[in-house]
CSV table of C-alpha atoms in Angstrom, one decimal:
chain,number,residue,atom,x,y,z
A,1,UNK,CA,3.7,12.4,-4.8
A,2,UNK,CA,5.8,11.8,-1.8
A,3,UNK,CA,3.8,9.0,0.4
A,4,UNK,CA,3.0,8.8,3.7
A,5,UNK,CA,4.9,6.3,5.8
A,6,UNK,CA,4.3,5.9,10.0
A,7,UNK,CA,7.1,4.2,11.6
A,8,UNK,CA,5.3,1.7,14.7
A,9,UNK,CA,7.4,1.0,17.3
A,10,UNK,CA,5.3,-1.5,19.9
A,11,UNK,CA,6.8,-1.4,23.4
A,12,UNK,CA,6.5,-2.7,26.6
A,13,UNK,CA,8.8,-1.8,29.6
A,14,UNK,CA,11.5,-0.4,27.1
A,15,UNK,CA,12.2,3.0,29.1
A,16,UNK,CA,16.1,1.9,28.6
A,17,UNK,CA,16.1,1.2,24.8
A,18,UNK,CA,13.2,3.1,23.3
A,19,UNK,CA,15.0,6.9,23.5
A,20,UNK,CA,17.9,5.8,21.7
A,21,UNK,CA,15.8,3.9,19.1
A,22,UNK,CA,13.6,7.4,18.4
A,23,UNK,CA,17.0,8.9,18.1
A,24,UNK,CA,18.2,7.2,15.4
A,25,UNK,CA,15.1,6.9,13.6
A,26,UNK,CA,14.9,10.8,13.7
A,27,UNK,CA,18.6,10.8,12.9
A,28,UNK,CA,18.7,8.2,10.1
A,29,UNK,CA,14.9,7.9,8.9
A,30,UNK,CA,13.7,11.8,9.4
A,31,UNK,CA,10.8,11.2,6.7
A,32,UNK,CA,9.0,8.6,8.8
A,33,UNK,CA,6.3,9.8,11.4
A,34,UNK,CA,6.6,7.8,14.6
A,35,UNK,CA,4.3,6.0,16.3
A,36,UNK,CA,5.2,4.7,20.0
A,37,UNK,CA,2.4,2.3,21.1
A,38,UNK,CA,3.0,1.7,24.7
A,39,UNK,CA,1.6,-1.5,25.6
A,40,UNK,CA,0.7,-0.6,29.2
A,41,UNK,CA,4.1,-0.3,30.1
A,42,UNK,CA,4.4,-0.1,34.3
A,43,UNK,CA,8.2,1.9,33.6
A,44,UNK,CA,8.6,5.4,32.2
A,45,UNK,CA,8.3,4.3,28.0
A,46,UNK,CA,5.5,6.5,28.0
A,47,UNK,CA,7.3,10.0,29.7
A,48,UNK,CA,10.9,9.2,27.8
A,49,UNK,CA,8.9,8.9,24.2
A,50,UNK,CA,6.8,11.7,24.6
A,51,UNK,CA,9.8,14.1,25.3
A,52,UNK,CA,10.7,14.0,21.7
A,53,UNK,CA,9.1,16.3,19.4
A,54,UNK,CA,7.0,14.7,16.7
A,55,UNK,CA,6.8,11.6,17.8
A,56,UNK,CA,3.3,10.3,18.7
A,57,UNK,CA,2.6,8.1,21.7
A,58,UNK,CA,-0.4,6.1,22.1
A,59,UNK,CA,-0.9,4.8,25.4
A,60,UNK,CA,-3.4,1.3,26.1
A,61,UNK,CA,-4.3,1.3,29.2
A,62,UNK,CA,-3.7,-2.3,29.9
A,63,UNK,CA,-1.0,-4.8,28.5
A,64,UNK,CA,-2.4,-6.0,25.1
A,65,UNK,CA,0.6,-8.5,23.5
A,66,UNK,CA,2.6,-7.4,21.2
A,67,UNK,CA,-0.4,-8.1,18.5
A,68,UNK,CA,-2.5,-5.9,20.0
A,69,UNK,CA,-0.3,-3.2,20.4
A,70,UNK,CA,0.9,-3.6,16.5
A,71,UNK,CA,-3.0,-3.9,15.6
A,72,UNK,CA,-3.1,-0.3,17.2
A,73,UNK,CA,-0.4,1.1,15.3
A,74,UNK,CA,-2.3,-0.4,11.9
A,75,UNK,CA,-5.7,1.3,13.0
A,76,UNK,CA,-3.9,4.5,13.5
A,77,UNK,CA,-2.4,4.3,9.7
A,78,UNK,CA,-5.3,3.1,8.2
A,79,UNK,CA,-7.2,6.4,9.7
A,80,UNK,CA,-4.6,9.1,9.7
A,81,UNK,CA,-3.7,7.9,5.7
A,82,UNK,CA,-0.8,6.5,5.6
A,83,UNK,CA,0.6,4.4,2.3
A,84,UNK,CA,3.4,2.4,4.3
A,85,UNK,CA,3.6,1.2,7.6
A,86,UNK,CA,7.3,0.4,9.0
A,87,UNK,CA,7.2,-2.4,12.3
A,88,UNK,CA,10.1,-1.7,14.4
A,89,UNK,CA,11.0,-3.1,17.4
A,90,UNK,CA,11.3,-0.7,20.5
A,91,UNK,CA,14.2,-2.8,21.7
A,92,UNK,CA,17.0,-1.9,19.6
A,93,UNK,CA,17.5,-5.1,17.6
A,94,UNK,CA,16.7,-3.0,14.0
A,95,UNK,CA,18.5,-0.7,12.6
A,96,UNK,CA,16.7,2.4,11.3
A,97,UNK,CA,19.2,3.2,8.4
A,98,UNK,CA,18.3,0.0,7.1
A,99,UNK,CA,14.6,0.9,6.7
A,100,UNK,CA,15.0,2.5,3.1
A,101,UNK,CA,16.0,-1.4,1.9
A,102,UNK,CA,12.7,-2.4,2.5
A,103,UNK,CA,11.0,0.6,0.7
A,104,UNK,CA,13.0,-0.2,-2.2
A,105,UNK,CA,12.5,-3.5,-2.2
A,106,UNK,CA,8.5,-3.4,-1.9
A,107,UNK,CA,8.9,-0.9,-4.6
A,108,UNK,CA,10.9,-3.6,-6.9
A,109,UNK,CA,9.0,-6.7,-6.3
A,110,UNK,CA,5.6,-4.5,-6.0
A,111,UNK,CA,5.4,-6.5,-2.4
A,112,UNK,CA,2.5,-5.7,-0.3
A,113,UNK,CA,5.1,-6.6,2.7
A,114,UNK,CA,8.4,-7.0,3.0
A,115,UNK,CA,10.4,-8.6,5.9
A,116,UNK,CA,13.7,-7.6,7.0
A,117,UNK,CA,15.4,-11.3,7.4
A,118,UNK,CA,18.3,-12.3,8.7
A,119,UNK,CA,18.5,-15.5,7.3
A,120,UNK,CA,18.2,-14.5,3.4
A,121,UNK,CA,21.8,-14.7,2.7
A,122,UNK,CA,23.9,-16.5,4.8
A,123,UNK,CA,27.3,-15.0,4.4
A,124,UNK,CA,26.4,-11.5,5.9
A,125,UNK,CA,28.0,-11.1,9.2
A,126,UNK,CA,24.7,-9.8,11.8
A,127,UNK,CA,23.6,-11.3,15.1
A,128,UNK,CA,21.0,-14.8,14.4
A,129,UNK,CA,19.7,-15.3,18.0
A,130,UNK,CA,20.5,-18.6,19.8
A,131,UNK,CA,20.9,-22.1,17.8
A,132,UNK,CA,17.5,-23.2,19.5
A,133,UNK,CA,15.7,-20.6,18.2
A,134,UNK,CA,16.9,-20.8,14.9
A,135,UNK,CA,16.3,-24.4,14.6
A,136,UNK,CA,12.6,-23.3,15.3
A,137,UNK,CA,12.5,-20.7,12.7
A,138,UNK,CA,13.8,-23.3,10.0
A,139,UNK,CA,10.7,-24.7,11.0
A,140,UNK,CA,8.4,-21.8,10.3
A,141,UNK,CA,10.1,-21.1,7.4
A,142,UNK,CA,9.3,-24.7,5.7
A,143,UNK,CA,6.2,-24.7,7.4
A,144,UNK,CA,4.8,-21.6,6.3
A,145,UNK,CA,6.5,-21.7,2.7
A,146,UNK,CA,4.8,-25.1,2.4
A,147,UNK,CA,1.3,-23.6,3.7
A,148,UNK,CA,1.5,-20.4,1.6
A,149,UNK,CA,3.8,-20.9,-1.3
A,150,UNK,CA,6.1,-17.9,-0.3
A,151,UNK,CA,9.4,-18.7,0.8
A,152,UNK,CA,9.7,-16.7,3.7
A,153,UNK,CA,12.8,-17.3,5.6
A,154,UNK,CA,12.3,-15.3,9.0
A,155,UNK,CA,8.9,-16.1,10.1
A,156,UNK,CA,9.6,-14.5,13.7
A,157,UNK,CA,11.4,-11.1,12.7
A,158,UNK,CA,9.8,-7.9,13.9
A,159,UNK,CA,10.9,-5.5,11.3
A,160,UNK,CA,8.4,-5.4,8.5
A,161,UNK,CA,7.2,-2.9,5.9
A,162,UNK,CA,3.5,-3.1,4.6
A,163,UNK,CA,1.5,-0.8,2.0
A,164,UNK,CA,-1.3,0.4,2.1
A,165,UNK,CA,-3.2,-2.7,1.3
A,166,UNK,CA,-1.9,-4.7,3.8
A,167,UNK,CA,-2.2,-2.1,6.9
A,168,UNK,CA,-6.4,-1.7,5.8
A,169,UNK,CA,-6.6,-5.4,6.3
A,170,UNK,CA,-4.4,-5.9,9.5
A,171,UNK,CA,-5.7,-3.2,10.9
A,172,UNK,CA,-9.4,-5.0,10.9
A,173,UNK,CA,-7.4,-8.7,11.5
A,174,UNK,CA,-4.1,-8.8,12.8
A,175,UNK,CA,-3.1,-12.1,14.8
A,176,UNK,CA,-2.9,-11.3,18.5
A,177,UNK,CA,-1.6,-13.9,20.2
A,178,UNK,CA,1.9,-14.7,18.2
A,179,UNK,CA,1.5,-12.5,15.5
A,180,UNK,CA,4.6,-12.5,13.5
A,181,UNK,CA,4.6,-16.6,12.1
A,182,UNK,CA,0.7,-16.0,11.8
A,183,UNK,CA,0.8,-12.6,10.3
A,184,UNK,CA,3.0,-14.0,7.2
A,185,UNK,CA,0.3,-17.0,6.9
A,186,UNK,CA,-2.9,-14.6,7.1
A,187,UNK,CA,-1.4,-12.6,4.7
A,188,UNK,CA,0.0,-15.1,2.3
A,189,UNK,CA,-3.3,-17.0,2.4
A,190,UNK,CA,-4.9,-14.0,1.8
A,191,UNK,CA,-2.9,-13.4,-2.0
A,192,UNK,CA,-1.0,-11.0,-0.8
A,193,UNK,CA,2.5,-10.4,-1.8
A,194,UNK,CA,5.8,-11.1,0.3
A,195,UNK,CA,9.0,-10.4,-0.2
A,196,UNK,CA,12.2,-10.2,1.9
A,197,UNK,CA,15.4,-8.6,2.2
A,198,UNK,CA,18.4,-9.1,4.2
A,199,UNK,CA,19.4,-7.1,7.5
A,200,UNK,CA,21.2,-7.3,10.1
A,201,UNK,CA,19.9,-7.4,14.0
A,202,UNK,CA,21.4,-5.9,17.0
A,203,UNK,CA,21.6,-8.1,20.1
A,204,UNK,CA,18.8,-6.9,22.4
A,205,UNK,CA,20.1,-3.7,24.5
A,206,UNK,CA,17.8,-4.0,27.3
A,207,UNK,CA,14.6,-5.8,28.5
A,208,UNK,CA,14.4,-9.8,28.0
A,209,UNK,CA,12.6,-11.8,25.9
A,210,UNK,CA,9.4,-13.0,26.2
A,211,UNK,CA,10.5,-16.4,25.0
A,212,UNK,CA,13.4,-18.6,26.7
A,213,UNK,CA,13.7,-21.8,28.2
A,214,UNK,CA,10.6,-24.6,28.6
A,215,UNK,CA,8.5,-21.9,27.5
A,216,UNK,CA,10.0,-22.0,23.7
A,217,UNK,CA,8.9,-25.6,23.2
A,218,UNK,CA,5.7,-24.5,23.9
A,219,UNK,CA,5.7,-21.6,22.0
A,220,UNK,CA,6.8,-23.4,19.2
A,221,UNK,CA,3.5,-25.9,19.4
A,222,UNK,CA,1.1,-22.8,20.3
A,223,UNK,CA,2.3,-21.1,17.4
A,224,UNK,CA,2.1,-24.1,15.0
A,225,UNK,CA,-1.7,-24.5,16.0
A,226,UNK,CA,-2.9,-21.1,15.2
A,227,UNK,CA,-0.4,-21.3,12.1
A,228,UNK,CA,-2.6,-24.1,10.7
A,229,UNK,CA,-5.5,-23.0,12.3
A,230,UNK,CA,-5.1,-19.2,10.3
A,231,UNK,CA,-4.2,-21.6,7.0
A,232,UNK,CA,-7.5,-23.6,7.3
A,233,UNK,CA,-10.0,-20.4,8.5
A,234,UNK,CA,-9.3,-17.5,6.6
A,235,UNK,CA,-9.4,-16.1,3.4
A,236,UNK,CA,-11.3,-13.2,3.6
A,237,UNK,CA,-10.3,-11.6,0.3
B,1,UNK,CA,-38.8,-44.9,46.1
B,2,UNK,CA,-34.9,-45.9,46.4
B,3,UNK,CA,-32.6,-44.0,48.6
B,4,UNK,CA,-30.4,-43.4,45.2
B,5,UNK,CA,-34.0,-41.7,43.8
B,6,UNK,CA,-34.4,-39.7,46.9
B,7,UNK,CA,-30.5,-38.2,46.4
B,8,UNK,CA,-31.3,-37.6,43.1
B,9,UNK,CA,-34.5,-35.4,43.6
B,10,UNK,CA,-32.9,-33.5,46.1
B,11,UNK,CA,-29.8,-33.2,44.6
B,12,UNK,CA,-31.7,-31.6,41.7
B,13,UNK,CA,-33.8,-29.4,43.6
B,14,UNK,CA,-30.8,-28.2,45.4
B,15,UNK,CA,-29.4,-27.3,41.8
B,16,UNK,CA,-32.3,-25.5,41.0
B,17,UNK,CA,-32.3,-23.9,44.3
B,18,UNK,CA,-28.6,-22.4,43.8
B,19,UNK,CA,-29.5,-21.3,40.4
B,20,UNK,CA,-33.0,-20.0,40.1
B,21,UNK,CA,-32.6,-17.2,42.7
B,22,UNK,CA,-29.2,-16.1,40.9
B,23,UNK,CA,-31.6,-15.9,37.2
B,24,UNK,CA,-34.0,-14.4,39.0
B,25,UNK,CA,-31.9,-11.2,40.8
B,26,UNK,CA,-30.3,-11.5,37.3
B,27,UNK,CA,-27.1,-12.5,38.8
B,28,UNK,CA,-26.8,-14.8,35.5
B,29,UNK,CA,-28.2,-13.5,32.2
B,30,UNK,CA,-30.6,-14.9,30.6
B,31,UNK,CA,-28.7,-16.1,27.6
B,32,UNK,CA,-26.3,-18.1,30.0
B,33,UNK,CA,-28.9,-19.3,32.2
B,34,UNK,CA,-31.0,-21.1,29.6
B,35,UNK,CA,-28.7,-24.0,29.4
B,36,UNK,CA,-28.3,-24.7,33.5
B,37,UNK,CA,-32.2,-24.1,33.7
B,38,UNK,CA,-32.6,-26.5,31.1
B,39,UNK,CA,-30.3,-29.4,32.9
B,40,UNK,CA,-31.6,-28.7,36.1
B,41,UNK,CA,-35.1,-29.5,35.1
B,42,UNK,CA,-33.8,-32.5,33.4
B,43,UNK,CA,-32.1,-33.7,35.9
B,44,UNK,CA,-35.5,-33.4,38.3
B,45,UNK,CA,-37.9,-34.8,35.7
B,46,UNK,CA,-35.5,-38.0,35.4
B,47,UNK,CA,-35.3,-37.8,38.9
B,48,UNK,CA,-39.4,-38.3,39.5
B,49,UNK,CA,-40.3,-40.2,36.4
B,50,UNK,CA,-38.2,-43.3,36.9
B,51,UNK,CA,-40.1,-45.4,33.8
B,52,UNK,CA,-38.6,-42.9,31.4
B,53,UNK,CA,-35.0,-42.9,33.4
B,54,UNK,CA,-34.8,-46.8,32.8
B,55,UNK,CA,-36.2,-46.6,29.6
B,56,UNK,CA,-33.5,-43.7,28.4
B,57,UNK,CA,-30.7,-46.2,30.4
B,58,UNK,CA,-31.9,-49.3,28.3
B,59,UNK,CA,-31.9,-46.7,25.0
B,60,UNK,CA,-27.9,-46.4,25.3
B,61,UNK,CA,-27.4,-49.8,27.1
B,62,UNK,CA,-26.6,-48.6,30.8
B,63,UNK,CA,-27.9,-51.2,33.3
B,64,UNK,CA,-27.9,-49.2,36.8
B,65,UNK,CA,-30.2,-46.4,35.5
B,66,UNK,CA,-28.6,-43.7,38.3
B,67,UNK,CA,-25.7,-43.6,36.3
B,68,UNK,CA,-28.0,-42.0,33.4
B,69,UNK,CA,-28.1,-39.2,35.6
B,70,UNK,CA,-24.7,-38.7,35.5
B,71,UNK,CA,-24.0,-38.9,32.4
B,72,UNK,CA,-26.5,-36.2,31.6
B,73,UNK,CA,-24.8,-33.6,34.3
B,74,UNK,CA,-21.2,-34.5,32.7
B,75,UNK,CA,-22.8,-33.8,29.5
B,76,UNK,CA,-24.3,-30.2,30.9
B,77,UNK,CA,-20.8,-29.6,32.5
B,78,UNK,CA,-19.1,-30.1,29.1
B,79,UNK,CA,-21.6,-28.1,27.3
B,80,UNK,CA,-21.5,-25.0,29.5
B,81,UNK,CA,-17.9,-24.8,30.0
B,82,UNK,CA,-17.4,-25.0,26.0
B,83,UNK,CA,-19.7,-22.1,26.2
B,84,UNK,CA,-17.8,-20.3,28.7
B,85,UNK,CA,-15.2,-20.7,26.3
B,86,UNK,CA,-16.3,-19.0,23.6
B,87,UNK,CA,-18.2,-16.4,26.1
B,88,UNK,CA,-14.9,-15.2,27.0
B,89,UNK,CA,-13.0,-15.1,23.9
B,90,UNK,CA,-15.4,-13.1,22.7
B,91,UNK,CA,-15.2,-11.0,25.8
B,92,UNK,CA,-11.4,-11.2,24.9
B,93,UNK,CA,-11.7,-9.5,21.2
B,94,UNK,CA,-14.2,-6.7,22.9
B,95,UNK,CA,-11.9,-5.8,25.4
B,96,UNK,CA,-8.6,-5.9,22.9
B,97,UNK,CA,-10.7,-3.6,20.5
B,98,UNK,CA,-11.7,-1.3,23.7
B,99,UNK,CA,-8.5,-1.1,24.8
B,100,UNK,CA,-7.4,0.0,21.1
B,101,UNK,CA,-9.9,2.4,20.9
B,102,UNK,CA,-9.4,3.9,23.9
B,103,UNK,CA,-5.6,4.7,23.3
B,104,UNK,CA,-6.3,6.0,20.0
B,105,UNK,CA,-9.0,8.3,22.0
B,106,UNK,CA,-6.9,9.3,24.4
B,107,UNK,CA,-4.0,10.8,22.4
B,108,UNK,CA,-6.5,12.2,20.1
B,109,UNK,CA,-7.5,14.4,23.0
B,110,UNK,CA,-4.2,15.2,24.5
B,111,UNK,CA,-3.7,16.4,20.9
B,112,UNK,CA,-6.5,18.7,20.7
B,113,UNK,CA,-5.8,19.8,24.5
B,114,UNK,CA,-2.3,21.4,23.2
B,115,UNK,CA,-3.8,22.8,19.9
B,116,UNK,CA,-6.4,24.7,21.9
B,117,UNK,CA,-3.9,25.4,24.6
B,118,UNK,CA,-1.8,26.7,21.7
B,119,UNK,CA,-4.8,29.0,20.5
B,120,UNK,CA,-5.7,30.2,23.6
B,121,UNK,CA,-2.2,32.1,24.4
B,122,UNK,CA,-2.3,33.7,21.1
């Protein structure tokens, strides 16, 4: 039986990068539904999205986070069926031809997620963000591996596959404030299985980050609390 | 009576002035009104009843009994805005679900809108 995955593309204020990245989903990933959620974008994401057919756009009326706005595209799985939910940035950074190495490699290590990493294996040439921030993903990554038991070695990466498992239970918690460190610990803590797989990452096309300067030191401590905090509270399975 | 006992009481009173009106027009609900109810009339019983004020003073070793009364509004202060705190987070996980919710809604209908547009020209 050929299963159902839902490609969820989160954005906020992406009107410049988010047509090209339907595009190539449709071009190079045509058996994925898509899923815009529009975090309460205040640009034309919504209008640009919605002129492509098949693609379906939620719209939340206010600015949720990136967590919330994932969370939506998890509640939307869970109830329309689907057995594989793809997270992929609205931004450009992933690259939707690179999508299939996930599936296969959820299907080899019978994962219930699967992170697309850039930091598996260090010889492939792709684009690793800024030497700050990748001294604070060493940090997740020994942090979380310790806390879990997983190695996982891109704590902060957007581009994720999850079965059907996993999207029922993010879909009732899912992490809002920094989701992608936490989600890795809520899931690992919960027994559920991880794997990774090497990609590579555009540099962002348009739009900024939402992290830079003072505010990543701070980031880096929020984000350790609720890491620890998520390790200590939950295991609800 | 001491001056510092005639502040008090009507320091109190005024407390219970500003927030009984608001719990009665229901300007406050009930659930969050308990606890500043509950200190006020603290606050004006110690005020009155100085035997048990410098008896509760001696109790924790405090020798200028006023300062009791302080410590007890700090320790109202602390308690209501801890449960502010929690208040609004969970005010925060309602609205985040709402919000959810009503996006999912919404392009629920906008899909039904264009099926039964679709039927209708047939």
């Amino acid at each position: 039986m050929r299963k159902k995955i839902l490609v969820i593309i989160p954005a906020y204020n992406e009107e410049k990068a988010i047509g090209k990245v339907i595009e190539d989903l449709l071009k190079y990933f045509p058996e994925g539904d898509i899923l815009v959620v529009n975090d309460g974008s205040r640009d034309n994401t919504s209008a640009v999205a919605s002129q492509y057919e098949g693609v379906t756009v939620v719209n939340l009326p206010v600015n949720l986070g990136i967590g919330g706005a994932v969370q939506t595209g998890f509640k939307y799985a869970a109830r329309y069926g689907y057995d594989i939910a793809i997270q992929f940035d609205g931004d450009g950074q992933h690259l939707a031809e690179e999508i299939p190495l996930l599936l296969k490699r959820m299907e080899e290590l019978q994962a219930d997620m699967v992170i697309g990493s850039r930091f598996l294996s260090p010889d492939v040439d792709t684009f690793r963000s800024t030497m700050g921030r990748r001294i604070g993903i060493k940090i997740f990554e020994w942090i979380n591996s310790l806390l879990i038991r997983q190695r996982v070695t891109d704590n902060t990466s957007g581009f994720r596959a999850f079965n059907r498992e996993a999207i029922l239970f993010l879909a009732e918690n899912y992490p809002v404030d920094y989701p992608e460190p936490e989600a890795v610990i809520l899931l690992g803590r919960n027994r559920f299985k991880i794997g990774e797989v090497q990609v590579k990452m555009r540099e962002r096309q348009g739009g900024h980050s939402s992290i830079f300067g003072w505010r990543s030191a701070y980031y880096m401590i929020k984000v350790l609390v609720s890491i620890f905090l998520v390790a200590l509270r939950y295991r609800v399975r | 009576m001491t001056r510092v006992q005639l502040v008090a009481i009507a320091g109190s009173l005024l407390y219970l002035f500003v927030i009984f009106p608001l719990v009665f027009k229901k300007k406050i609900r009930e659930e969050y009104a308990l606890l500043w109810l509950f200190f006020g009339f603290v606050l004006l019983i110690l005020s009155l009843w100085r035997e048990a004020l410098h008896f509760l003073s001696s109790l924790v070793g405090i020798y200028y009994p006023p300062t009791f009364l302080l410590l007890v509004l700090i320790g109202a202060i602390v308690l209501i805005l801890v449960q502010y705190s929690v208040v609004i987070s969970k005010l925060t996980s309602r609205i985040i679900e709402l919000t959810q919710e009503l996006g999912l809604t919404k392009m629920e209908l906008e899909k039904l809108r264009k099926e039964h547009k679709q039927e209708t020209k047939k």
